[in-house]
Amino acid sequence: MSKVLIIGAGGVGTVVAHKCAQNPDVFTSIVIASRTRSKCDAIARAIGSDRITTDTVDADSVEQLVELFNRHRPELVINVALPYQDLTIMEACLQCGVNYLDTANYEPKDEAHFEYSWQWAYKKRFEEAGLTAVLGCGFDPGVSGVFTAYAAKHHFSEMQYLDIVDCNGGDHGKAFATNFNPEINIREITQNGRFYQDGEWVTTGPLEIHKPLTYPNIGVRESYLLYHEELESLVKNYPSIRRARFWMTFGEAYLTHLRVIQDIGMARIDPIEYQGMQIVPLQFLKAVLPNPQELGENYTGETSIGCRIEGLDKEGRHLTYYIWNNCSHHASYLETGMQAVSYTTGVPAMIGAMMVLTGKWKRAGVWNVEEFDPDPFMEQLNKQGLPWNEQFNINLEV
Ligand code: NDP
């Protein structure tokens, strides 16, 4: 008997709930709780399983979380609310003896800054409590780390250059929309870029470095260097890496909209006074932008996310290696009602939960995904809707 509690009923939470319900041998009982209960009820109705119950919680409050956990007594919490809630949920897990998994690292609300130190600081307490916390188990972070661990285990004696490449080759037909929570998304891409080289972090201007890269089944797309959180844990866990970078594709129209949003102050995250009220411009913008959960129906095309790695193979010879998954927006929509960005995040979160609950990734402490055995996870990716491909000794373009 394994009871799982999903916190967050957005695009990703919807996919996680669908995929847990598809694996009843592991997830015998499912609870979805979020700030707005009607969204949880709608997900439960759409899935139609009598194993799903719903509840409500403000996950900013440890007290409310503790009450929720005591009411349901789950074995594991899948946190797919927002990164702001990571620490309160981890705290409540420790108080109630519950295992933890998330898909994005903690960010303070008043500062667009993310790093693992806040969550790594919980390592000793999780160890002492005999509980497992898995950090960053979506696609990127998540599968990007598992792909890297798989490459290290099976193909490389020394990984030297790592480039994570993330392409959305889809078209939702809107003038401007983000594919996941707009506030989190815009905070992420308007920051300075950063990459790792020869033991140092190099900072660039926002979206300053870019180049065309070719993606399987999609073609050539301009790809922009961003800072992404998994770089921090991957260079720590694989010290032979000399350079680690993250690239994401954006279209011209998207970037023009983003520039305007920034120029007119709508990307600001500090509160301003408006008609006697304090509002945060970026939060207001989120309220008027298309809801990412409603993009699915007319979304065409695919995402393609993978790792391009260069180094030495097990025999010490030069090796280039590309491992990736392509995911169709339309197929994701038909299966779960959500587009591929939510799908590619929610499926790995469910697989990570499955790894913990079946004992394959059960180890007391706080861990990034690459610290576990990648093989059972890679096997499930193929079974659960995210099949992967690999190529050896090709031109990586990076
Ligand atoms: P959404 O904004 O669609 O959903 C977030 C959900 O969390 C909503 O249901 C929201 O409730 C709920 N929520 C927010 N604040 C609270 C709170 N204080 N208490 C309880 N519930 C709360 O986001 P997504 O589904 O698109 O993304 C979910 C997470 O996945 C994010 O952390 C995002 O960063 C991460 N992500 C990770 C990726 C990866 O590859 N690793 C890729 C994409 C996303 P309400 O509806 O009431 O607002």
Coordinates of C-alpha atoms and ligand atoms in Angstrom, one line a residue:
M1 CA 0.0 0.0 0.0
S2 CA 1.6 3.3 -1.1
K3 CA -0.3 6.5 -0.6
V4 CA 1.0 9.6 -2.5
L5 CA 0.1 13.2 -1.9
I6 CA 0.4 15.6 -4.8
I7 CA 0.5 19.3 -3.9
G8 CA -0.3 21.7 -6.8
A9 CA -3.1 21.3 -9.3
G10 CA -1.6 23.1 -12.2
G11 CA -0.5 21.7 -15.6
V12 CA 2.2 19.6 -14.0
G13 CA 0.0 18.4 -11.1
T14 CA -2.6 17.3 -13.6
V15 CA -0.1 15.1 -15.5
V16 CA 1.3 13.7 -12.3
A17 CA -2.2 12.7 -11.1
H18 CA -3.0 11.0 -14.5
K19 CA 0.3 9.1 -14.6
C20 CA 0.0 7.9 -10.9
A21 CA -3.5 6.7 -11.6
Q22 CA -2.2 4.7 -14.6
N23 CA 0.2 2.8 -12.3
P24 CA -2.2 1.4 -9.6
D25 CA 0.2 -1.3 -8.6
V26 CA 2.6 1.3 -7.2
F27 CA 0.2 4.2 -6.3
T28 CA -2.6 2.4 -4.4
S29 CA -4.1 5.7 -3.2
I30 CA -3.7 9.2 -4.5
V31 CA -4.5 12.6 -2.8
I32 CA -4.3 15.9 -4.7
A33 CA -4.3 19.1 -2.6
S34 CA -3.8 22.7 -3.7
R35 CA -4.8 26.2 -2.8
T36 CA -7.9 26.0 -5.0
R37 CA -9.8 22.8 -4.3
S38 CA -12.1 23.1 -7.3
K39 CA -9.0 22.5 -9.5
C40 CA -8.2 19.3 -7.6
D41 CA -11.8 18.2 -8.0
A42 CA -11.7 18.8 -11.7
I43 CA -8.6 16.7 -12.1
A44 CA -10.1 13.9 -10.0
R45 CA -13.3 14.0 -12.1
A46 CA -11.3 13.9 -15.4
I47 CA -9.4 10.8 -14.3
G48 CA -12.4 9.2 -12.7
S49 CA -10.6 6.9 -10.4
D50 CA -12.1 6.1 -7.0
R51 CA -8.5 6.0 -5.7
I52 CA -8.2 9.8 -5.9
T53 CA -9.3 12.1 -3.1
T54 CA -8.9 15.9 -2.9
D55 CA -8.1 18.4 -0.3
T56 CA -7.1 22.0 0.2
V57 CA -3.9 23.6 1.7
D58 CA -2.0 26.8 1.7
A59 CA 1.5 25.3 1.3
D60 CA 3.1 28.5 2.5
S61 CA 2.0 27.4 6.0
V62 CA 3.9 24.6 7.7
E63 CA 1.0 24.3 10.2
Q64 CA -1.6 23.7 7.5
L65 CA 0.7 21.2 5.8
V66 CA 1.3 19.3 9.0
E67 CA -2.5 19.1 9.5
L68 CA -2.9 17.9 5.9
F69 CA -0.2 15.2 6.2
N70 CA -1.7 14.0 9.5
R71 CA -5.1 13.8 7.9
H72 CA -3.9 11.7 5.0
R73 CA -0.7 10.0 6.3
P74 CA 1.0 9.7 2.8
E75 CA 4.3 7.9 2.3
L76 CA 5.5 10.5 -0.2
V77 CA 4.7 14.0 -1.2
I78 CA 5.1 15.1 -4.8
N79 CA 5.5 18.9 -4.7
V80 CA 4.4 20.4 -7.9
A81 CA 3.2 23.7 -6.5
L82 CA 5.6 26.6 -7.0
P83 CA 9.3 26.8 -6.0
Y84 CA 8.4 29.2 -3.2
Q85 CA 6.8 26.4 -1.3
D86 CA 9.7 23.9 -1.3
L87 CA 11.1 24.7 2.2
T88 CA 7.7 24.8 4.0
I89 CA 6.8 21.4 2.4
M90 CA 10.2 19.9 3.3
E91 CA 9.8 21.2 6.9
A92 CA 6.4 19.6 7.2
C93 CA 7.7 16.3 5.7
L94 CA 10.3 16.2 8.5
Q95 CA 7.7 16.9 11.2
C96 CA 5.4 14.1 9.9
G97 CA 7.9 11.5 8.7
V98 CA 7.0 11.8 5.0
N99 CA 9.3 11.4 2.0
Y100 CA 9.6 14.3 -0.5
L101 CA 10.1 14.9 -4.2
D102 CA 10.0 18.1 -6.3
T103 CA 10.7 19.4 -9.8
A104 CA 12.2 22.9 -9.2
N105 CA 14.6 24.3 -6.6
Y106 CA 13.6 26.8 -3.9
E107 CA 13.3 30.5 -4.9
P108 CA 12.5 33.3 -2.5
K109 CA 9.5 35.3 -3.7
D110 CA 11.2 38.6 -3.4
E111 CA 14.4 37.7 -5.3
A112 CA 14.7 35.9 -8.7
H113 CA 17.5 33.8 -7.6
F114 CA 17.7 30.0 -7.4
E115 CA 20.3 27.7 -6.0
Y116 CA 20.3 24.4 -4.2
S117 CA 22.0 25.5 -0.9
W118 CA 18.7 26.2 0.9
Q119 CA 17.5 22.6 0.2
W120 CA 20.9 20.9 0.5
A121 CA 20.9 22.4 4.1
Y122 CA 18.2 19.9 5.0
K123 CA 20.4 16.9 4.2
K124 CA 21.4 16.0 7.7
R125 CA 17.8 16.3 9.1
F126 CA 16.5 14.0 6.4
E127 CA 19.3 11.5 7.0
E128 CA 18.6 11.5 10.8
A129 CA 14.8 11.1 10.1
G130 CA 15.5 8.1 7.7
L131 CA 13.6 10.0 5.0
T132 CA 14.3 10.4 1.3
A133 CA 14.1 13.8 -0.5
V134 CA 14.6 13.8 -4.3
L135 CA 15.2 17.3 -5.7
G136 CA 14.5 18.5 -9.3
C137 CA 12.8 15.5 -10.8
G138 CA 11.0 17.0 -13.8
F139 CA 12.6 17.0 -17.2
D140 CA 15.2 19.7 -16.8
P141 CA 16.1 19.5 -14.0
G142 CA 15.3 15.8 -13.8
V143 CA 15.7 13.7 -16.9
S144 CA 18.6 15.9 -17.9
G145 CA 20.5 14.7 -14.7
V146 CA 19.4 11.1 -15.2
F147 CA 20.6 11.2 -18.9
T148 CA 23.9 12.5 -17.6
A149 CA 24.2 9.8 -15.0
Y150 CA 23.3 7.2 -17.6
A151 CA 26.0 8.5 -19.9
A152 CA 28.6 8.4 -17.1
K153 CA 27.6 4.9 -16.0
H154 CA 27.5 3.3 -19.4
H155 CA 29.6 5.3 -21.9
F156 CA 32.2 7.6 -20.4
S157 CA 35.2 7.2 -18.2
E158 CA 35.5 11.0 -18.2
M159 CA 32.9 13.5 -19.1
Q160 CA 34.5 16.8 -20.1
Y161 CA 31.8 19.0 -21.8
L162 CA 28.1 18.9 -21.1
D163 CA 25.5 20.9 -23.0
I164 CA 21.8 20.5 -22.1
V165 CA 19.7 21.5 -25.0
D166 CA 16.0 22.3 -24.7
C167 CA 13.9 23.0 -27.7
N168 CA 10.2 23.6 -27.9
G169 CA 9.4 23.2 -31.6
G170 CA 5.7 23.6 -31.0
D171 CA 3.1 26.2 -32.0
H172 CA 0.1 27.0 -29.8
G173 CA -1.2 29.7 -32.1
K174 CA -1.2 32.5 -29.5
A175 CA 0.7 35.8 -29.9
F176 CA 2.4 35.3 -26.6
A177 CA 2.1 32.6 -23.9
T178 CA 4.4 30.8 -21.5
N179 CA 4.3 27.0 -21.4
F180 CA 4.4 26.8 -17.6
N181 CA 3.7 29.2 -14.8
P182 CA 4.4 32.6 -16.4
E183 CA 5.7 34.2 -13.2
I184 CA 8.3 31.4 -12.7
N185 CA 9.1 31.2 -16.4
I186 CA 9.7 35.0 -17.0
R187 CA 11.8 35.3 -13.8
E188 CA 14.0 32.5 -15.1
I189 CA 14.7 33.8 -18.5
T190 CA 15.1 37.5 -17.8
Q191 CA 18.0 36.7 -15.4
N192 CA 21.7 36.9 -16.4
G193 CA 23.0 33.8 -18.2
R194 CA 25.6 31.7 -16.4
F195 CA 27.7 28.7 -17.4
Y196 CA 30.5 26.7 -15.8
Q197 CA 34.0 26.7 -17.2
D198 CA 37.3 25.4 -15.7
G199 CA 36.1 25.5 -12.2
E200 CA 34.5 29.0 -12.4
W201 CA 31.0 30.3 -13.1
V202 CA 30.9 32.8 -16.0
T203 CA 28.1 35.3 -16.1
T204 CA 26.6 36.7 -19.3
G205 CA 23.9 39.2 -20.0
P206 CA 20.3 37.8 -20.3
L207 CA 20.1 35.8 -23.5
E208 CA 23.4 37.3 -24.7
I209 CA 24.9 34.2 -26.1
H210 CA 23.0 32.3 -28.8
K211 CA 23.6 30.0 -31.7
P212 CA 21.6 27.9 -34.1
L213 CA 21.3 24.2 -33.1
T214 CA 19.7 21.3 -35.0
Y215 CA 17.0 19.3 -33.1
P216 CA 15.8 15.8 -34.3
N217 CA 12.5 15.9 -36.2
I218 CA 12.3 19.7 -35.7
G219 CA 15.2 21.3 -37.5
V220 CA 17.4 24.3 -36.8
R221 CA 16.3 26.6 -34.0
E222 CA 18.1 29.6 -32.5
S223 CA 19.2 28.5 -29.0
Y224 CA 20.0 30.8 -26.1
L225 CA 22.4 30.2 -23.2
L226 CA 20.5 30.4 -19.8
Y227 CA 21.5 29.5 -16.3
H228 CA 19.6 26.4 -15.2
E229 CA 19.6 24.9 -11.8
E230 CA 20.8 21.4 -12.6
L231 CA 24.2 22.8 -13.8
E232 CA 25.0 23.4 -10.1
S233 CA 24.5 19.8 -8.9
L234 CA 25.9 18.2 -12.1
V235 CA 29.3 19.9 -12.0
K236 CA 29.5 19.1 -8.2
N237 CA 28.6 15.4 -8.8
Y238 CA 30.8 15.0 -11.9
P239 CA 34.0 17.0 -11.2
S240 CA 35.6 15.9 -14.4
I241 CA 33.3 18.3 -16.3
R242 CA 35.2 21.3 -17.6
R243 CA 32.4 23.1 -19.2
A244 CA 28.6 22.9 -18.5
R245 CA 26.0 24.9 -20.3
F246 CA 22.2 25.0 -20.8
W247 CA 20.5 26.2 -24.0
M248 CA 16.8 26.9 -24.7
T249 CA 15.2 27.8 -28.0
F250 CA 13.0 31.0 -28.3
G251 CA 11.3 32.4 -31.4
E252 CA 11.8 36.0 -32.5
A253 CA 8.1 36.9 -31.7
Y254 CA 8.5 35.5 -28.2
L255 CA 11.6 37.5 -27.5
T256 CA 10.1 40.7 -28.9
H257 CA 7.1 40.3 -26.5
L258 CA 9.5 39.6 -23.6
R259 CA 11.5 42.7 -24.4
V260 CA 8.4 44.9 -24.4
I261 CA 7.2 43.3 -21.1
Q262 CA 10.5 44.2 -19.5
D263 CA 10.8 47.6 -21.0
I264 CA 7.4 48.7 -19.7
G265 CA 8.1 47.3 -16.2
M266 CA 5.6 44.4 -16.3
A267 CA 8.4 41.9 -15.4
R268 CA 9.0 43.7 -12.1
I269 CA 8.7 41.5 -9.0
D270 CA 8.7 44.3 -6.4
P271 CA 5.2 45.4 -5.2
I272 CA 3.9 48.7 -6.5
E273 CA 1.1 50.9 -5.2
Y274 CA -2.0 50.8 -7.5
Q275 CA -5.3 52.4 -6.4
G276 CA -4.5 51.9 -2.8
M277 CA -3.4 48.3 -3.3
Q278 CA 0.0 46.7 -3.4
I279 CA 0.4 44.7 -6.6
V280 CA 3.3 42.9 -8.2
P281 CA 3.4 43.7 -11.9
L282 CA 4.6 40.2 -12.9
Q283 CA 1.8 38.5 -10.9
F284 CA -0.7 40.8 -12.5
L285 CA 0.7 40.0 -15.9
K286 CA 0.2 36.3 -15.1
A287 CA -3.5 36.9 -14.5
V288 CA -3.9 38.4 -18.0
L289 CA -1.7 36.0 -20.0
P290 CA -3.2 32.8 -21.5
N291 CA -3.3 30.0 -18.9
P292 CA -0.6 27.5 -19.8
Q293 CA -3.0 24.7 -19.0
E294 CA -5.3 25.8 -21.8
L295 CA -2.8 25.8 -24.5
G296 CA -3.0 22.0 -25.1
E297 CA -5.9 21.7 -27.5
N298 CA -4.5 23.4 -30.5
Y299 CA -0.8 22.8 -29.8
T300 CA 1.1 21.2 -32.7
G301 CA 4.7 20.1 -32.9
E302 CA 7.1 18.6 -30.5
T303 CA 9.6 19.3 -27.7
S304 CA 13.1 17.9 -27.9
I305 CA 15.3 17.9 -24.8
G306 CA 18.6 16.2 -24.3
C307 CA 22.2 16.2 -23.3
R308 CA 25.2 16.6 -25.7
I309 CA 28.3 15.3 -24.0
E310 CA 31.9 15.1 -25.0
G311 CA 34.8 13.3 -23.2
L312 CA 36.6 9.9 -23.1
D313 CA 34.8 6.6 -23.4
K314 CA 35.4 3.6 -21.2
E315 CA 38.6 2.7 -23.2
G316 CA 39.9 6.3 -23.0
R317 CA 39.1 7.2 -26.6
H318 CA 37.4 10.5 -27.6
L319 CA 33.6 10.2 -27.6
T320 CA 30.7 12.5 -28.5
Y321 CA 27.3 11.4 -27.4
Y322 CA 23.7 12.8 -27.8
I323 CA 20.8 11.5 -25.8
W324 CA 17.3 13.0 -26.1
N325 CA 13.6 12.6 -26.0
N326 CA 11.1 14.2 -28.4
C327 CA 7.5 14.6 -27.1
S328 CA 4.4 15.6 -29.1
H329 CA 2.2 18.3 -27.7
H330 CA -0.9 16.7 -29.3
A331 CA -0.2 13.2 -28.0
S332 CA 0.3 14.7 -24.5
Y333 CA -3.0 16.5 -24.8
L334 CA -4.9 13.4 -25.9
E335 CA -3.5 11.4 -23.0
T336 CA -3.8 14.0 -20.1
G337 CA -5.4 17.2 -21.5
M338 CA -2.1 19.1 -21.0
Q339 CA 0.7 20.1 -23.5
A340 CA 4.1 18.6 -23.7
V341 CA 5.9 21.0 -21.3
S342 CA 3.6 19.9 -18.5
Y343 CA 3.8 16.3 -19.7
T344 CA 7.6 16.1 -19.8
T345 CA 7.7 17.5 -16.3
G346 CA 4.9 15.4 -14.8
V347 CA 5.9 12.0 -16.1
P348 CA 9.4 12.1 -14.6
A349 CA 8.0 13.3 -11.3
M350 CA 5.7 10.3 -11.2
I351 CA 8.6 8.0 -12.2
G352 CA 10.8 9.5 -9.4
A353 CA 8.0 8.8 -6.9
M354 CA 7.7 5.3 -8.2
M355 CA 11.5 4.8 -7.7
V356 CA 11.2 5.9 -4.1
L357 CA 8.1 3.9 -3.3
T358 CA 9.5 0.7 -4.9
G359 CA 12.7 1.1 -2.9
K360 CA 15.0 1.7 -6.0
W361 CA 15.7 5.3 -5.0
K362 CA 15.1 5.0 -1.2
R363 CA 18.0 6.4 0.6
A364 CA 17.9 8.7 3.7
G365 CA 19.1 12.2 2.9
V366 CA 18.5 15.0 0.3
W367 CA 19.6 14.0 -3.2
N368 CA 19.7 15.3 -6.8
V369 CA 18.5 12.7 -9.3
E370 CA 22.0 11.9 -10.8
E371 CA 23.0 10.5 -7.4
F372 CA 20.8 7.5 -7.9
D373 CA 21.0 4.5 -10.3
P374 CA 19.7 5.8 -13.6
D375 CA 18.9 2.4 -15.1
P376 CA 15.4 1.7 -13.6
F377 CA 14.4 5.3 -14.3
M378 CA 15.5 5.1 -17.9
E379 CA 13.5 1.8 -18.3
Q380 CA 10.4 3.5 -17.0
L381 CA 10.8 6.6 -19.3
N382 CA 10.4 4.2 -22.3
K383 CA 7.3 2.6 -20.7
Q384 CA 5.6 5.7 -19.4
G385 CA 5.5 7.9 -22.5
L386 CA 8.9 9.5 -22.8
P387 CA 11.1 7.2 -24.9
W388 CA 14.7 8.2 -25.5
N389 CA 17.2 8.0 -28.3
E390 CA 21.0 8.1 -28.4
Q391 CA 23.7 8.8 -31.0
F392 CA 27.4 8.3 -30.8
N393 CA 30.3 10.2 -32.4
I394 CA 28.3 12.8 -34.2
N395 CA 28.9 16.5 -34.6
L396 CA 27.4 18.0 -31.4
E397 CA 27.3 21.5 -33.0
V398 CA 27.8 23.1 -29.5
Ligands
NDP1 P1 0.9 26.2 -12.3 O1 1.0 27.6 -11.9 O2 0.1 25.7 -13.4 O3 0.4 25.3 -11.0 C1 0.9 25.6 -9.7 C2 -0.1 25.0 -8.7 O4 0.4 25.2 -7.4 C3 -1.5 25.7 -8.8 O5 -2.5 24.7 -8.7 C4 -1.5 26.6 -7.6 O6 -2.7 26.8 -7.0 C5 -0.7 25.8 -6.6 N1 -0.1 26.7 -5.6 C6 0.6 27.8 -5.8 N2 0.8 28.3 -4.6 C7 0.3 27.5 -3.6 C8 0.3 27.5 -2.2 N3 0.8 28.5 -1.5 N4 -0.4 26.5 -1.6 C9 -1.0 25.5 -2.3 N5 -0.9 25.4 -3.6 C10 -0.3 26.4 -4.3 O7 2.4 25.6 -12.4 P2 2.9 24.4 -13.3 O8 2.0 23.2 -13.0 O9 3.2 24.8 -14.7 O10 4.4 24.1 -12.6 C11 4.4 23.4 -11.4 C12 5.9 23.3 -10.9 O11 6.6 22.6 -11.9 C13 6.6 24.7 -10.8 O12 7.4 24.6 -9.6 C14 7.5 24.7 -12.0 O13 8.7 25.5 -11.7 C15 7.9 23.3 -12.1 N6 8.3 23.0 -13.5 C16 9.5 22.2 -13.6 C17 9.9 21.8 -14.9 C18 11.1 20.9 -15.0 O14 11.3 20.4 -16.1 N7 11.8 20.5 -13.9 C19 9.3 22.4 -16.1 C20 8.1 23.1 -15.9 C21 7.6 23.4 -14.6 P3 -3.8 27.9 -7.6 O15 -4.3 27.2 -8.8 O16 -4.7 28.2 -6.6 O17 -3.0 29.1 -8.0

